């Protein structure tokens, strides 16, 4: 499973708690205050949920679409073979279908979709939809060179292609119900390899096929089956039909408004999107045909986008919102505790905030990257944003682990992070040798915590001679800008799903879709290749520690802090449970009910 980008600094968010296999130690949140609900949960009704970020695409699997809000909407409107619960356990959804490992050598996994599972246009969900999911996330057809000057890249994916790329072309049964995938190398994350957000099958192959000029999903599968696996050392002429399909997959589902073409937002889950107001709200209504997974209680979920924590709290107080997940701060928590009839859950999340430096332009010179890192006032940022909520919090000193994980302490001792324990303006000036580089920093300007972090960084960097330019973007635009070359540094967060290790190469592997700053280290790549083929957890931790050290040695950028999460909900709703990973309170949205 992949990391999700988030804008808020809270909880499960942030950047890359990369040791996915060790995250189960973080568990759920603790109730900071509570008011027991009165009355029994009932079927029907509506609830309003507030999110920080704004929705902008129905395909959260692409590098540009991979933000927390997009994935949450995808999760509520789609279903798949499994989901992850708040104990960070993989739960199989046998009502949707089944999957099983049928062989260890070679590793072979068989997926079967149950009868009756269908898209909201009435078209059955088939193994051809699973095949599209595999094709898009495997990079199997890509033969583009590392510099992009030769060959072709087809599907955009936020995930690492490691693992899924090392397979034979999958087999689909004649009835379109069964999908069988045979790996050519071991793969540690095989159980969560197929599926978009939290295991969902969320992009309909028959719609992608239609926009490529093909008759149906089987025709798309047959087209792909007739192609060779991509080889950058021997690129082939572009397959125009597959390129057309991939281009539509990559951008055809992007929108801030409700499309007039209903095929662009098909559901195969409990809810269907009914209405959208750009950068303001979205309304989901029950999918009346759905019966192939957990049954939802609510008839309607209204999602509002509010970046301001005080505004979220006011909406909850006024009864204009039922569930909120605001930017965490001590003021926010105290204000929430003071509300009557409100339950507040608080806890560490599987996420971290970070500053990434592009390996190009002004930062192509490692001395300049190192100098900038020496100016980042991590302790000041922590003091302003986190310390009042968690007095024991310290600046995060790993790009892979968080403090609750067994590998963190040993990694910190050896990864070189101690060089940045404090700001060192004099050393930064020495490395710059009189230069005054201009640095544009991109971040979510609608997020108060990100504004504070940017302001502190800009002021400190200026003392060493950096000329910092404010490159802040709006809540629905910053995610799409990542990796587009319009900035030199970025401030954002990764949120960890809590299972698997594929998130490490997703972010740090050379050429990966989520490797936005173009970090590339052959030794780290070799270690990541070993990582995804290793099932022994102790060996995984050792490999991750070695990767962590390589990242720090490159002057990649800086982790800032592990995020603190806070959720609050009124006694008008029941079934809400804290979750430290990328799904947040949405992980069991089907249990939400009015009282």
Tab-separated table of N, CA and C in Angstrom, residues 461-525:
chain	number	residue	atom	x	y	z
A	461	UNK	N	16.494	31.022	7.131
A	461	UNK	CA	17.335	30.854	5.939
A	461	UNK	C	17.894	32.185	5.457
A	462	UNK	N	17.118	33.239	5.628
A	462	UNK	CA	17.573	34.565	5.184
A	462	UNK	C	18.825	34.997	5.937
A	463	UNK	N	19.005	34.546	7.165
A	463	UNK	CA	20.180	34.923	7.964
A	463	UNK	C	21.469	34.386	7.344
A	464	UNK	N	21.360	33.288	6.583
A	464	UNK	CA	22.547	32.709	5.951
A	464	UNK	C	22.772	33.257	4.550
A	465	UNK	N	21.828	34.061	4.056
A	465	UNK	CA	21.980	34.636	2.723
A	465	UNK	C	21.000	34.117	1.691
A	466	UNK	N	20.160	33.154	2.045
A	466	UNK	CA	19.159	32.662	1.096
A	466	UNK	C	18.085	33.724	0.872
A	467	UNK	N	17.656	33.853	-0.373
A	467	UNK	CA	16.534	34.711	-0.720
A	467	UNK	C	15.319	33.814	-0.932
A	468	UNK	N	14.446	33.779	0.048
A	468	UNK	CA	13.329	32.841	0.030
A	468	UNK	C	12.106	33.493	-0.600
A	469	UNK	N	11.495	32.777	-1.552
A	469	UNK	CA	10.294	33.241	-2.241
A	469	UNK	C	9.109	32.409	-1.785
A	470	UNK	N	8.021	33.062	-1.457
A	470	UNK	CA	6.807	32.377	-1.009
A	470	UNK	C	6.101	31.752	-2.213
A	471	UNK	N	6.110	30.422	-2.275
A	471	UNK	CA	5.445	29.704	-3.367
A	471	UNK	C	4.211	28.967	-2.912
A	472	UNK	N	3.565	29.448	-1.850
A	472	UNK	CA	2.378	28.788	-1.320
A	472	UNK	C	1.242	28.731	-2.321
A	473	UNK	N	0.514	27.604	-2.319
A	473	UNK	CA	-0.635	27.397	-3.210
A	473	UNK	C	-1.865	27.021	-2.393
A	474	UNK	N	-3.032	27.070	-3.027
A	474	UNK	CA	-4.291	26.776	-2.351
A	474	UNK	C	-4.459	25.314	-2.005
A	475	UNK	N	-5.476	25.029	-1.179
A	475	UNK	CA	-5.684	23.701	-0.619
A	475	UNK	C	-5.914	22.622	-1.675
A	476	UNK	N	-6.520	22.976	-2.797
A	476	UNK	CA	-6.789	21.976	-3.821
A	476	UNK	C	-5.758	21.985	-4.944
A	477	UNK	N	-4.716	22.827	-4.812
A	477	UNK	CA	-3.735	22.970	-5.888
A	477	UNK	C	-2.327	22.522	-5.518
A	478	UNK	N	-1.978	22.532	-4.232
A	478	UNK	CA	-0.592	22.249	-3.860
A	478	UNK	C	-0.193	20.821	-4.226
A	479	UNK	N	-1.112	19.856	-4.049
A	479	UNK	CA	-0.774	18.460	-4.326
A	479	UNK	C	-0.427	18.219	-5.781
A	480	UNK	N	-1.166	18.883	-6.685
A	480	UNK	CA	-0.913	18.712	-8.114
A	480	UNK	C	0.407	19.329	-8.540
A	481	UNK	N	0.907	20.287	-7.752
A	481	UNK	CA	2.141	20.980	-8.117
A	481	UNK	C	3.392	20.188	-7.753
A	482	UNK	N	3.256	19.185	-6.895
A	482	UNK	CA	4.431	18.437	-6.460
A	482	UNK	C	5.146	17.795	-7.652
A	483	UNK	N	6.428	18.059	-7.758
A	483	UNK	CA	7.243	17.473	-8.815
A	483	UNK	C	7.171	18.167	-10.153
A	484	UNK	N	6.459	19.306	-10.243
A	484	UNK	CA	6.292	19.934	-11.565
A	484	UNK	C	7.396	20.929	-11.916
A	485	UNK	N	8.388	21.091	-11.034
A	485	UNK	CA	9.537	21.929	-11.345
A	485	UNK	C	9.351	23.416	-11.134
A	486	UNK	N	8.250	23.832	-10.516
A	486	UNK	CA	7.984	25.267	-10.338
A	486	UNK	C	8.493	25.799	-9.003
A	487	UNK	N	9.130	24.966	-8.212
A	487	UNK	CA	9.609	25.373	-6.898
A	487	UNK	C	10.921	24.657	-6.614
A	488	UNK	N	11.592	25.059	-5.537
A	488	UNK	CA	12.872	24.456	-5.154
A	488	UNK	C	12.766	23.583	-3.912
A	489	UNK	N	11.837	23.917	-3.032
A	489	UNK	CA	11.634	23.153	-1.803
A	489	UNK	C	10.146	23.065	-1.526
A	490	UNK	N	9.740	22.048	-0.796
A	490	UNK	CA	8.321	21.880	-0.472
A	490	UNK	C	8.169	21.472	0.987
A	491	UNK	N	7.043	21.861	1.567
A	491	UNK	CA	6.694	21.474	2.930
A	491	UNK	C	5.357	20.749	2.855
A	492	UNK	N	5.343	19.488	3.194
A	492	UNK	CA	4.073	18.754	3.215
A	492	UNK	C	4.250	17.514	4.068
A	493	UNK	N	3.314	16.603	4.015
A	493	UNK	CA	3.382	15.424	4.839
A	493	UNK	C	2.980	14.172	4.085
A	494	UNK	N	3.502	13.046	4.547
A	494	UNK	CA	3.089	11.736	4.040
A	494	UNK	C	2.316	11.019	5.134
A	495	UNK	N	1.315	10.284	4.730
A	495	UNK	CA	0.551	9.521	5.690
A	495	UNK	C	0.673	8.043	5.362
A	496	UNK	N	0.943	7.255	6.369
A	496	UNK	CA	1.273	5.848	6.215
A	496	UNK	C	0.039	4.973	6.353
A	497	UNK	N	-0.169	4.010	5.461
A	497	UNK	CA	-1.313	3.108	5.610
A	497	UNK	C	-1.158	2.136	6.767
A	498	UNK	N	0.069	1.917	7.235
A	498	UNK	CA	0.276	1.063	8.404
A	498	UNK	C	0.531	-0.392	8.106
A	499	UNK	N	0.543	-0.763	6.844
A	499	UNK	CA	0.838	-2.147	6.474
A	499	UNK	C	1.783	-2.152	5.283
A	500	UNK	N	2.661	-3.123	5.236
A	500	UNK	CA	3.556	-3.280	4.098
A	500	UNK	C	4.793	-2.396	4.160
A	501	UNK	N	5.724	-2.621	3.216
A	501	UNK	CA	6.958	-1.839	3.128
A	501	UNK	C	7.112	-1.117	1.785
A	502	UNK	N	6.118	-1.227	0.929
A	502	UNK	CA	6.234	-0.641	-0.415
A	502	UNK	C	6.284	0.875	-0.398
A	503	UNK	N	5.884	1.483	0.716
A	503	UNK	CA	5.943	2.934	0.798
A	503	UNK	C	7.350	3.488	0.726
A	504	UNK	N	8.341	2.687	1.081
A	504	UNK	CA	9.727	3.167	1.037
A	504	UNK	C	10.170	3.432	-0.401
A	505	UNK	N	10.110	2.445	-1.303
A	505	UNK	CA	10.475	2.756	-2.690
A	505	UNK	C	9.488	3.705	-3.366
A	506	UNK	N	8.241	3.749	-2.891
A	506	UNK	CA	7.288	4.699	-3.466
A	506	UNK	C	7.841	6.116	-3.437
A	507	UNK	N	8.510	6.467	-2.346
A	507	UNK	CA	8.980	7.836	-2.163
A	507	UNK	C	10.443	8.018	-2.567
A	508	UNK	N	11.285	7.009	-2.310
A	508	UNK	CA	12.730	7.203	-2.425
A	508	UNK	C	13.391	6.465	-3.589
A	509	UNK	N	12.681	5.594	-4.271
A	509	UNK	CA	13.272	4.875	-5.399
A	509	UNK	C	13.471	5.819	-6.588
A	510	UNK	N	14.585	5.688	-7.278
A	510	UNK	CA	14.843	6.507	-8.467
A	510	UNK	C	13.706	6.342	-9.469
A	511	UNK	N	13.138	7.469	-9.921
A	511	UNK	CA	12.105	7.441	-10.942
A	511	UNK	C	10.715	7.114	-10.458
A	512	UNK	N	10.524	6.866	-9.164
A	512	UNK	CA	9.198	6.540	-8.653
A	512	UNK	C	8.258	7.726	-8.821
A	513	UNK	N	6.964	7.439	-9.018
A	513	UNK	CA	5.990	8.493	-9.253
A	513	UNK	C	5.840	9.467	-8.108
A	514	UNK	N	6.132	9.040	-6.878
A	514	UNK	CA	6.026	9.928	-5.722
A	514	UNK	C	7.380	10.476	-5.280
A	515	UNK	N	8.409	10.225	-6.067
A	515	UNK	CA	9.741	10.769	-5.781
A	515	UNK	C	9.819	12.158	-6.408
A	516	UNK	N	9.176	13.124	-5.755
A	516	UNK	CA	8.960	14.430	-6.365
A	516	UNK	C	10.223	15.281	-6.470
A	517	UNK	N	11.195	15.059	-5.596
A	517	UNK	CA	12.395	15.902	-5.663
A	517	UNK	C	13.531	15.247	-6.452
A	518	UNK	N	13.236	14.082	-7.073
A	518	UNK	CA	14.176	13.403	-7.981
A	518	UNK	C	15.429	12.904	-7.268
A	519	UNK	N	15.279	12.483	-6.032
A	519	UNK	CA	16.375	11.826	-5.317
A	519	UNK	C	16.743	10.535	-6.033
A	520	UNK	N	18.040	10.272	-6.164
A	520	UNK	CA	18.485	9.041	-6.817
A	520	UNK	C	19.804	8.604	-6.212
A	521	UNK	N	19.815	7.390	-5.679
A	521	UNK	CA	21.009	6.845	-5.059
A	521	UNK	C	21.075	5.351	-5.385
A	522	UNK	N	22.047	4.923	-6.194
A	522	UNK	CA	22.110	3.503	-6.594
A	522	UNK	C	22.164	2.550	-5.407
A	523	UNK	N	22.891	2.908	-4.357
A	523	UNK	CA	22.966	2.028	-3.197
A	523	UNK	C	21.610	1.920	-2.506
A	524	UNK	N	20.915	3.050	-2.389
A	524	UNK	CA	19.574	3.017	-1.792
A	524	UNK	C	18.618	2.205	-2.654
A	525	UNK	N	18.722	2.344	-3.983
A	525	UNK	CA	17.862	1.566	-4.884
A	525	UNK	C	18.090	0.073	-4.691
